[in-house]
Short mmCIF file of C-alpha atoms and ligand atoms in Angstrom, two decimals:
data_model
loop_
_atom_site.label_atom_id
_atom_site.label_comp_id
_atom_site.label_asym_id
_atom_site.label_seq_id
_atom_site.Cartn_x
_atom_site.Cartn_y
_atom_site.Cartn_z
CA UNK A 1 5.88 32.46 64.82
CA UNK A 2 6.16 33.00 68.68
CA UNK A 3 9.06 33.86 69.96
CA UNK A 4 9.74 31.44 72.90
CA UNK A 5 11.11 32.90 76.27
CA UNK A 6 13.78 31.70 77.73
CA UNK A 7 12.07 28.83 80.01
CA UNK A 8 9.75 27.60 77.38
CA UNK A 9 13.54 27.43 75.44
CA UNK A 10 14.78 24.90 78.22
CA UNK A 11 11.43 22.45 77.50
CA UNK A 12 13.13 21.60 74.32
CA UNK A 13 15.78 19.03 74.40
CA UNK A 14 19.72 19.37 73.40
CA UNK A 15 21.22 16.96 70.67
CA UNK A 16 24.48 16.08 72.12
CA UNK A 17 27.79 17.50 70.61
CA UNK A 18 28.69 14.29 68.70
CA UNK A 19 27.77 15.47 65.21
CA UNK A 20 30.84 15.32 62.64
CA UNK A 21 30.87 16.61 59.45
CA UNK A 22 31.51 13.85 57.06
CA UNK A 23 31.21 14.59 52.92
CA UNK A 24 30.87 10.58 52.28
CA UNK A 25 26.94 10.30 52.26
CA UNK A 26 26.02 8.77 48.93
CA UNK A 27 25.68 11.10 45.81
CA UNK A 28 23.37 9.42 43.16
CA UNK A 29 23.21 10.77 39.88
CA UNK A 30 19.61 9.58 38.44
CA UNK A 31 20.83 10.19 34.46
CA UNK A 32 23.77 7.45 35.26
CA UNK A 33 23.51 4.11 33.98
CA UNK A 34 24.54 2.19 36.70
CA UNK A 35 22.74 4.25 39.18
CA UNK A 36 20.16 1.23 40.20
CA UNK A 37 23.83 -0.32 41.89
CA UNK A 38 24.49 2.87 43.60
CA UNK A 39 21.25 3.14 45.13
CA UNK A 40 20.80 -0.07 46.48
CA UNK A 41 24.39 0.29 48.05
CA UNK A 42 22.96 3.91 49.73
CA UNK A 43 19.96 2.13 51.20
CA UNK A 44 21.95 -1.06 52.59
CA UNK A 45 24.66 0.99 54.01
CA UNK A 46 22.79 4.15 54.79
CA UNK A 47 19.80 4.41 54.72
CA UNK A 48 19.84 7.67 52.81
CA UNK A 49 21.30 9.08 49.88
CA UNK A 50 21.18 12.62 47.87
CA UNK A 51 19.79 12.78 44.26
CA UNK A 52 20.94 14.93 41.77
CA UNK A 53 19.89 15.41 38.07
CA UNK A 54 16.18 13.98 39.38
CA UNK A 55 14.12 15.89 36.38
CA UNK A 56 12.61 18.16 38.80
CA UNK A 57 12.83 21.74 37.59
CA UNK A 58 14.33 23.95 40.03
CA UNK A 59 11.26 26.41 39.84
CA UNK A 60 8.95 23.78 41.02
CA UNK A 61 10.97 23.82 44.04
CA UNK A 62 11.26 27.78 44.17
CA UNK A 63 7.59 28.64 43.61
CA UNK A 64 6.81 26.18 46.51
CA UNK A 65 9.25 27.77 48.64
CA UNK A 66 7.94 31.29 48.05
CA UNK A 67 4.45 30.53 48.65
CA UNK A 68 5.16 28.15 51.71
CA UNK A 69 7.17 31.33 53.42
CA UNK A 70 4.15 33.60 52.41
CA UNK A 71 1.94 30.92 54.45
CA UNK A 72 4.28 30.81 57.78
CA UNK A 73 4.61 34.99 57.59
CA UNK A 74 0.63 35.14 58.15
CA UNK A 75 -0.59 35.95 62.14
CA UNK A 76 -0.89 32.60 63.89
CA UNK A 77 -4.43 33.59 64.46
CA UNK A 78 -5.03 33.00 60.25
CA UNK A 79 -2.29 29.87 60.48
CA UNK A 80 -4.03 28.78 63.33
CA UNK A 81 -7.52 28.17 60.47
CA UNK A 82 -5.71 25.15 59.25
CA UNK A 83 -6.82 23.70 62.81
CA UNK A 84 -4.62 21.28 64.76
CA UNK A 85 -2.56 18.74 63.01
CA UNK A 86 -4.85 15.91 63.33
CA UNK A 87 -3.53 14.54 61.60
CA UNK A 88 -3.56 17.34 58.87
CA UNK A 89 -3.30 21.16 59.55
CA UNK A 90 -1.12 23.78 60.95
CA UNK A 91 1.27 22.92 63.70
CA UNK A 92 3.77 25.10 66.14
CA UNK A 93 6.32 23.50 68.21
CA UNK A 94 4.41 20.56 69.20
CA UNK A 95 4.72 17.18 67.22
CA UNK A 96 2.53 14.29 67.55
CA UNK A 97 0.47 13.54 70.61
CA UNK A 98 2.19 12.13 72.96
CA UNK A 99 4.84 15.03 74.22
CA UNK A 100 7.45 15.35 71.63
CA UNK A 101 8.04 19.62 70.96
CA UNK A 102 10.12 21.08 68.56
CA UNK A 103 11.68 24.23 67.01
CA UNK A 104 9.70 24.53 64.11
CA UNK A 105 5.93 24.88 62.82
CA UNK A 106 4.86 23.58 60.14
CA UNK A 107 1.91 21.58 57.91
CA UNK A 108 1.09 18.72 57.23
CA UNK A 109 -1.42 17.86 54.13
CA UNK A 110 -2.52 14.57 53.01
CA UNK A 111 -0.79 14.49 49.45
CA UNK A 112 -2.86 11.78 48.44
CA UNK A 113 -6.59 13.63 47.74
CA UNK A 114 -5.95 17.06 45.57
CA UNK A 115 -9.11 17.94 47.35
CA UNK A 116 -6.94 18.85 51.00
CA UNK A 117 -4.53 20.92 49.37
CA UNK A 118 -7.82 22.99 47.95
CA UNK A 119 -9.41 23.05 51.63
CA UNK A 120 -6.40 23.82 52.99
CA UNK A 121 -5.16 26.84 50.72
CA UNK A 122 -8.91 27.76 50.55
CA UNK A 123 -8.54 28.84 53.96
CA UNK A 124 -6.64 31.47 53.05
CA UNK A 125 -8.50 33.58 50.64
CA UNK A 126 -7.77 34.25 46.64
CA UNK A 127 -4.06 34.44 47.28
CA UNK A 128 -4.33 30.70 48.17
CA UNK A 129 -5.01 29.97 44.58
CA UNK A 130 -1.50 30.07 43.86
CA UNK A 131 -0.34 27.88 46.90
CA UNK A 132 -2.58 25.11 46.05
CA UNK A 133 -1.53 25.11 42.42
CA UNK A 134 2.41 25.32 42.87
CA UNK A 135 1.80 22.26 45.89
CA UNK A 136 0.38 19.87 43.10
CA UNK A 137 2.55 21.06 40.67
CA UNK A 138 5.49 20.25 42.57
CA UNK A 139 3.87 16.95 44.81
CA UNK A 140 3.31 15.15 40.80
CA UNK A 141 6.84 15.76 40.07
CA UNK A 142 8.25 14.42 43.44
CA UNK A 143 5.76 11.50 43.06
CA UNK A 144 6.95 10.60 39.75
CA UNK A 145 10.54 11.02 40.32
CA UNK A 146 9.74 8.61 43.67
CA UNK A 147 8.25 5.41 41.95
CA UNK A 148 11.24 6.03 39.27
CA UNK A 149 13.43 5.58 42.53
CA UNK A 150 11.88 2.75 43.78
CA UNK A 151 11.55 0.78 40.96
CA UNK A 152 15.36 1.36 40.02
CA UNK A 153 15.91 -0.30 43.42
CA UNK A 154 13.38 -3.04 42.38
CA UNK A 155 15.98 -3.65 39.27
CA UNK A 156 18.67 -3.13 41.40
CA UNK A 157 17.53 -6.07 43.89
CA UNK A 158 16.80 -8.16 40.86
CA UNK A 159 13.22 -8.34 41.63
CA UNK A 160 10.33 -8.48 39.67
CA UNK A 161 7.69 -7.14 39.11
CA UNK A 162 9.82 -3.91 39.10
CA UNK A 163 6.46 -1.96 40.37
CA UNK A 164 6.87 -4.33 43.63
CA UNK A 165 7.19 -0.64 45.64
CA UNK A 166 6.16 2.00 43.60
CA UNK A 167 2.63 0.65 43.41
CA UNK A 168 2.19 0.83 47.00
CA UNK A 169 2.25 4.23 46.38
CA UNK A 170 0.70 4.60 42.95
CA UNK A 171 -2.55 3.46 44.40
CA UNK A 172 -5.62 5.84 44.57
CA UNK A 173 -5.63 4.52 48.15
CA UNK A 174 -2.04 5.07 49.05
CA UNK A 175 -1.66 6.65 52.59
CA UNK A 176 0.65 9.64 51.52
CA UNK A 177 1.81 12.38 53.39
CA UNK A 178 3.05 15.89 52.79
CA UNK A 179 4.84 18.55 54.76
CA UNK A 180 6.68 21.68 55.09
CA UNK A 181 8.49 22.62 57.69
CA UNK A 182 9.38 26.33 58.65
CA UNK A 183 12.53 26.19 61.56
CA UNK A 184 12.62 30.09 62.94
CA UNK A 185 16.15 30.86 63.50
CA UNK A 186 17.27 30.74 67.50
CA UNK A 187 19.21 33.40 68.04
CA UNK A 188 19.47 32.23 71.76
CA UNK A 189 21.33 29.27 70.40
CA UNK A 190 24.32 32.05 69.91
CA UNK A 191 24.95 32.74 73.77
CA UNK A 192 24.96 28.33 74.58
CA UNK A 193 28.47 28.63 73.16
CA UNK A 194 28.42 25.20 71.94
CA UNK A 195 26.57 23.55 74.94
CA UNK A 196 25.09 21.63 72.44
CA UNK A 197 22.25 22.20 69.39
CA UNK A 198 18.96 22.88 69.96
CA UNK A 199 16.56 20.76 68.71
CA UNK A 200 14.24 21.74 65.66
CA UNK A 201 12.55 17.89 64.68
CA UNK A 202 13.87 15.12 67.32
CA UNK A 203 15.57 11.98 65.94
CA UNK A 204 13.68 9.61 64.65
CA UNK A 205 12.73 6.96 61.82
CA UNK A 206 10.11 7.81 58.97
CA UNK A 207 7.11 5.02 59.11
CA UNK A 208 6.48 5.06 55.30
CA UNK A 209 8.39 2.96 52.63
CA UNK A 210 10.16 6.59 51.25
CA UNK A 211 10.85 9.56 52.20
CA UNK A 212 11.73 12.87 49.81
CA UNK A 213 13.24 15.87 50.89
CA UNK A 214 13.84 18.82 49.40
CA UNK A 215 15.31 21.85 51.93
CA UNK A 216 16.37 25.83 51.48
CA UNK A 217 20.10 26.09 51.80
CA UNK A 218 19.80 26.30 55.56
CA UNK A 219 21.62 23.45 57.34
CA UNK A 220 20.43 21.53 60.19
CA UNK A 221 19.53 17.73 58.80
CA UNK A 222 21.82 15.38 60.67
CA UNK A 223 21.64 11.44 60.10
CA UNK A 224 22.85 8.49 62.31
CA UNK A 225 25.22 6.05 60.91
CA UNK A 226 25.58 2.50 61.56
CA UNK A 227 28.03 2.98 64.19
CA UNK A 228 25.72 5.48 66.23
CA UNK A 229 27.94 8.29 65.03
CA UNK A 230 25.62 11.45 64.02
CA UNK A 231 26.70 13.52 60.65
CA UNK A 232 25.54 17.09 59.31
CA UNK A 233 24.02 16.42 55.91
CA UNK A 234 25.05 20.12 53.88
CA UNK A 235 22.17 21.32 52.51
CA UNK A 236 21.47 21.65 48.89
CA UNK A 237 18.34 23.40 47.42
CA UNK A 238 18.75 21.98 43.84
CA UNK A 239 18.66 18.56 45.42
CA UNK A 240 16.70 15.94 47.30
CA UNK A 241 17.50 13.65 49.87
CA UNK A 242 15.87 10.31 49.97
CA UNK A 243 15.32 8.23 53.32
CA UNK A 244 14.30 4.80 53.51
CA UNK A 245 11.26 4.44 55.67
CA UNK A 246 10.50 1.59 58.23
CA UNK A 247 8.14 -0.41 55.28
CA UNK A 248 10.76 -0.52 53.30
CA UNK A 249 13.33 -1.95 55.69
CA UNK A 250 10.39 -4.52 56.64
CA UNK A 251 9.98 -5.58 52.95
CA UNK A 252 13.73 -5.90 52.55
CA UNK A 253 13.68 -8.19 55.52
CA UNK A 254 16.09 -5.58 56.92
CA UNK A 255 18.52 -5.11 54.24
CA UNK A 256 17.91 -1.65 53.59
CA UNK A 257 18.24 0.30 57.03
CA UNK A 258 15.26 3.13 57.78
CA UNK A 259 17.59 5.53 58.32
CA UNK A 260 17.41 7.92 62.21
CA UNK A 261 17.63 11.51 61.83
CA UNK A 262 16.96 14.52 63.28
CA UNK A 263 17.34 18.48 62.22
CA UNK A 264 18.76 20.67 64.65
CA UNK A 265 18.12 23.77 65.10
CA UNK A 266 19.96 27.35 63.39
CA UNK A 267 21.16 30.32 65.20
CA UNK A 268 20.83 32.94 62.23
CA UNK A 269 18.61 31.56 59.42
CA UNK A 270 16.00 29.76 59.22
CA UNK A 271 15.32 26.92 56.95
CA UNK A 272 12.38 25.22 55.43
CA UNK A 273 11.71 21.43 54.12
CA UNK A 274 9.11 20.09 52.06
CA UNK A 275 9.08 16.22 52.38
CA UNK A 276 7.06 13.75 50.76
CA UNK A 277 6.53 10.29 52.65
CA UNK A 278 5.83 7.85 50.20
CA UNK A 279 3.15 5.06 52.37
CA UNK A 280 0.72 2.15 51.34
CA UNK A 281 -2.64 1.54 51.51
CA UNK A 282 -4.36 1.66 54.69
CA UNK A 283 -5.43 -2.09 53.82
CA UNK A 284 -1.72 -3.41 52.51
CA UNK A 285 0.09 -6.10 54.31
CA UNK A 286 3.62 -5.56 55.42
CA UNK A 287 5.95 -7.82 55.28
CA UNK A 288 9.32 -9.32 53.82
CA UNK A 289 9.36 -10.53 50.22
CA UNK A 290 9.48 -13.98 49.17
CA UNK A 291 11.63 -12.96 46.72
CA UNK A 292 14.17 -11.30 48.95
CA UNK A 293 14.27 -14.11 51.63
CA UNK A 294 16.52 -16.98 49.57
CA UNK A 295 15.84 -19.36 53.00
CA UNK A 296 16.25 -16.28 55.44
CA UNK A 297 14.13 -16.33 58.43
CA UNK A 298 11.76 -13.33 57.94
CA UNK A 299 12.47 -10.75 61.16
CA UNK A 300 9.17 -9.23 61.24
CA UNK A 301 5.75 -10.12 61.99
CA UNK A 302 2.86 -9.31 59.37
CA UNK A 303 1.22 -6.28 59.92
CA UNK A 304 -1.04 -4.28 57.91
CA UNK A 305 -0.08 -0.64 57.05
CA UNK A 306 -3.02 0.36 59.55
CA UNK A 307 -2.11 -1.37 62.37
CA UNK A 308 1.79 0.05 61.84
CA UNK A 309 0.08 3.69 61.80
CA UNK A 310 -2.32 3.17 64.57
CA UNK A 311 1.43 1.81 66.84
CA UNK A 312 2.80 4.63 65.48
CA UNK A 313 0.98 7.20 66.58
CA UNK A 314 0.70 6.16 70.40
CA UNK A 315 4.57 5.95 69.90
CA UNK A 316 7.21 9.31 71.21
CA UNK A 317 9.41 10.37 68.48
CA UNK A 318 12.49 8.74 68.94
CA UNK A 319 10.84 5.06 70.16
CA UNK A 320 12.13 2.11 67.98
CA UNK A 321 8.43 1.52 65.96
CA UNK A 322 9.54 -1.30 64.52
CA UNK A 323 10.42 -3.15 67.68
CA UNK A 324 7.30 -4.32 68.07
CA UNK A 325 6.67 -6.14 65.07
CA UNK A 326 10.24 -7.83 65.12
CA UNK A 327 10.70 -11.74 65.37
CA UNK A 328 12.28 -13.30 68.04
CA UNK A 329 13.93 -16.27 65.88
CA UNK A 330 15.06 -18.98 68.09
CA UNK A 331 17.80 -20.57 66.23
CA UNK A 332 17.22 -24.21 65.65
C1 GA4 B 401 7.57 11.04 61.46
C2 GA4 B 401 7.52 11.20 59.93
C3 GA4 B 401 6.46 12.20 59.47
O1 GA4 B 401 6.89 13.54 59.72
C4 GA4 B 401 5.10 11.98 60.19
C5 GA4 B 401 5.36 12.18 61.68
C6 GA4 B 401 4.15 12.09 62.62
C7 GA4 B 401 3.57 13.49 62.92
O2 GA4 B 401 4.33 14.46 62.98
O3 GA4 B 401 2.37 13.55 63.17
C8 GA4 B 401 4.66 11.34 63.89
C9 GA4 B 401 6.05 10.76 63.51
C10 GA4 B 401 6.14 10.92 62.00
C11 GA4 B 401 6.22 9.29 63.93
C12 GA4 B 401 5.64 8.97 65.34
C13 GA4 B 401 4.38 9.81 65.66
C14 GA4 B 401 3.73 10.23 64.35
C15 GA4 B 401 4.78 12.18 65.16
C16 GA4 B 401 4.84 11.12 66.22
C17 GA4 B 401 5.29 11.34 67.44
C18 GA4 B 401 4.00 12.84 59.59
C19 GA4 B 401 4.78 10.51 60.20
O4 GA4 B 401 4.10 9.90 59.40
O5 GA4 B 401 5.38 9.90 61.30
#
């Protein structure tokens, strides 16, 4: 990683001093009975919600860890062989294509096609053997423990078939992304004396129907809540933290909230994320369920999961993406 001077440390923006810590984000226990309830509960209030006893072994988690820091230790130069993120491959500071920087690198695979994570670690000579077997390793079990998720919210909604989610991203064709993020520590962050935080990803809402998170014990992820408040999510590395993506608000017809957050940067340690985004087909059609409307007026226009991506990508960061497929309803 570059070190940044001090100007190029100015380009990036400054989260303002609002976050609170608050220990109420919703604590799911998977192994629970009644923990379809709970999670529908986290995504209508939140958004977002931590899982714990999820069946994924701890080591899964470690061994991707220790290879992902071996990757981001390499000279950019070798880094720099996983070309551009475009929109898979190696990325430093810069996020998207339309401006947005941050303080972090990081890659982003497609988690869909085996194949990429082959090309990808291939890149890297023999020692890449082990990266690209520890990623699929750990990318099945996230998978698995993801359509489990999403079909105990199908139960939880009362809605059948309970696959109604989880086969958007079962499909051989479903648009899936993976990435790890490394955030450098900022030691300049120590002399702001709480000017504000620096910021490592900017705020923002995840396109796909789910997001999973998994992070070191670093802190830094901070959510939004319904009143606009931000709060510090404490890190857990035996955990993951689930988002609700922008789909999945659409084909809840709103009821559970794609959830805005943002990861600020750390003055002394650094931290790294691995995140799976859970998205349809290219081809699939967005759009509220029948089942899930009970005479509501649907607030979104159709759109297929392409034309969602193609907006999305044209979008900044923190633009509302969804805005643009809403409904004006004219009350009759
Ligand atoms: C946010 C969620 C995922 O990280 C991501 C991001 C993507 C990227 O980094 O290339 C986007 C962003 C994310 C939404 C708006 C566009 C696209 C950067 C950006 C400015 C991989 C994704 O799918 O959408």
């Amino acid at each position: 990683m570059v070190v940044l001077s001090k100007p190029a440390i100015e380009q990036l923006s400054i989260a303002n001093d609002c976050s609170t810590f608050l220990p109420g984000v919703p604590l799911v226990d998977l192994s629970k009975p009644d923990s379809k309830t709970h999670l529908v509960k986290a995504c209508e209030e939140f958004g977002f919600f931590k899982v714990i006893n999820h069946g994924v072994p701890f080591e899964y988690m470690r061994d991707l860890e220790t290879e992902a820091l071996k990757f981001f230790s390499l000279p950019p130069s070798d880094k720099q062989k996983a070309g551009p993120p475009n929109p898979f491959g190696y990325g430093n500071k810069k996020i998207g294509h339309n401006g947005d920087v941050g303080w972090l690198e990081y890659m982003l695979l497609n988690s869909n096609t085996e194949a990429d994570y082959h090309k990808f670690a291939s890149l890297f000579g023999e020692a890449a053997e082990n990266f690209s077997r520890v990623l699929k390793v750990y990318v099945s079990a996230v998978k698995k423990m993801a359509f489990e998720i999403l079909e105990m919210l199908a139960d939880g909604l009362k809605i059948q078939p309970r696959n109604v989610f989880s086969k958007l991203l079962m499909d051989e064709q479903s648009d899936s992304v993976f990435r790890v993020n490394h955030y450098p520590p900022c030691p300049d962050l120590e002399e702001s004396n709480g000017a504000g935080d620096l910021i490592g990803f900017g705020e923002h809402t995840d396109p796909q129907v789910i997001s999973v998170l998994r992070s070191n014990n670093t802190s830094g992820l901070q959510i939004c809540l319904k009143d606009g408040n931000w709060i510090s999510i404490p890190p857990d590395h035996n955990s993951f933290f689930i988002n609700v993506g922008d789909s999945l608000q659409v084909m809840t017809n709103g009821r559970f909230k794609s959830v805005r957050h943002r990861v600020v940067a750390n003055s002394s340690k650094s931290r790294l994320s691995m995140i799976y985004f859970g998205g349809p087909p290219l081809s699939e059609k967005i759009a509220p369920l029948p089942s899930l409307m009970k005479g509501e007026d649907s607030l979104y226009k159709e759109f297929t999961w392409f034309e969602y991506k193609k907006s999305a990508y044209k979008s900044r960061l923190a633009d509302n993406r969804l805005g643009l497929f809403e409904k004006i309803n004219v009350a009759s």
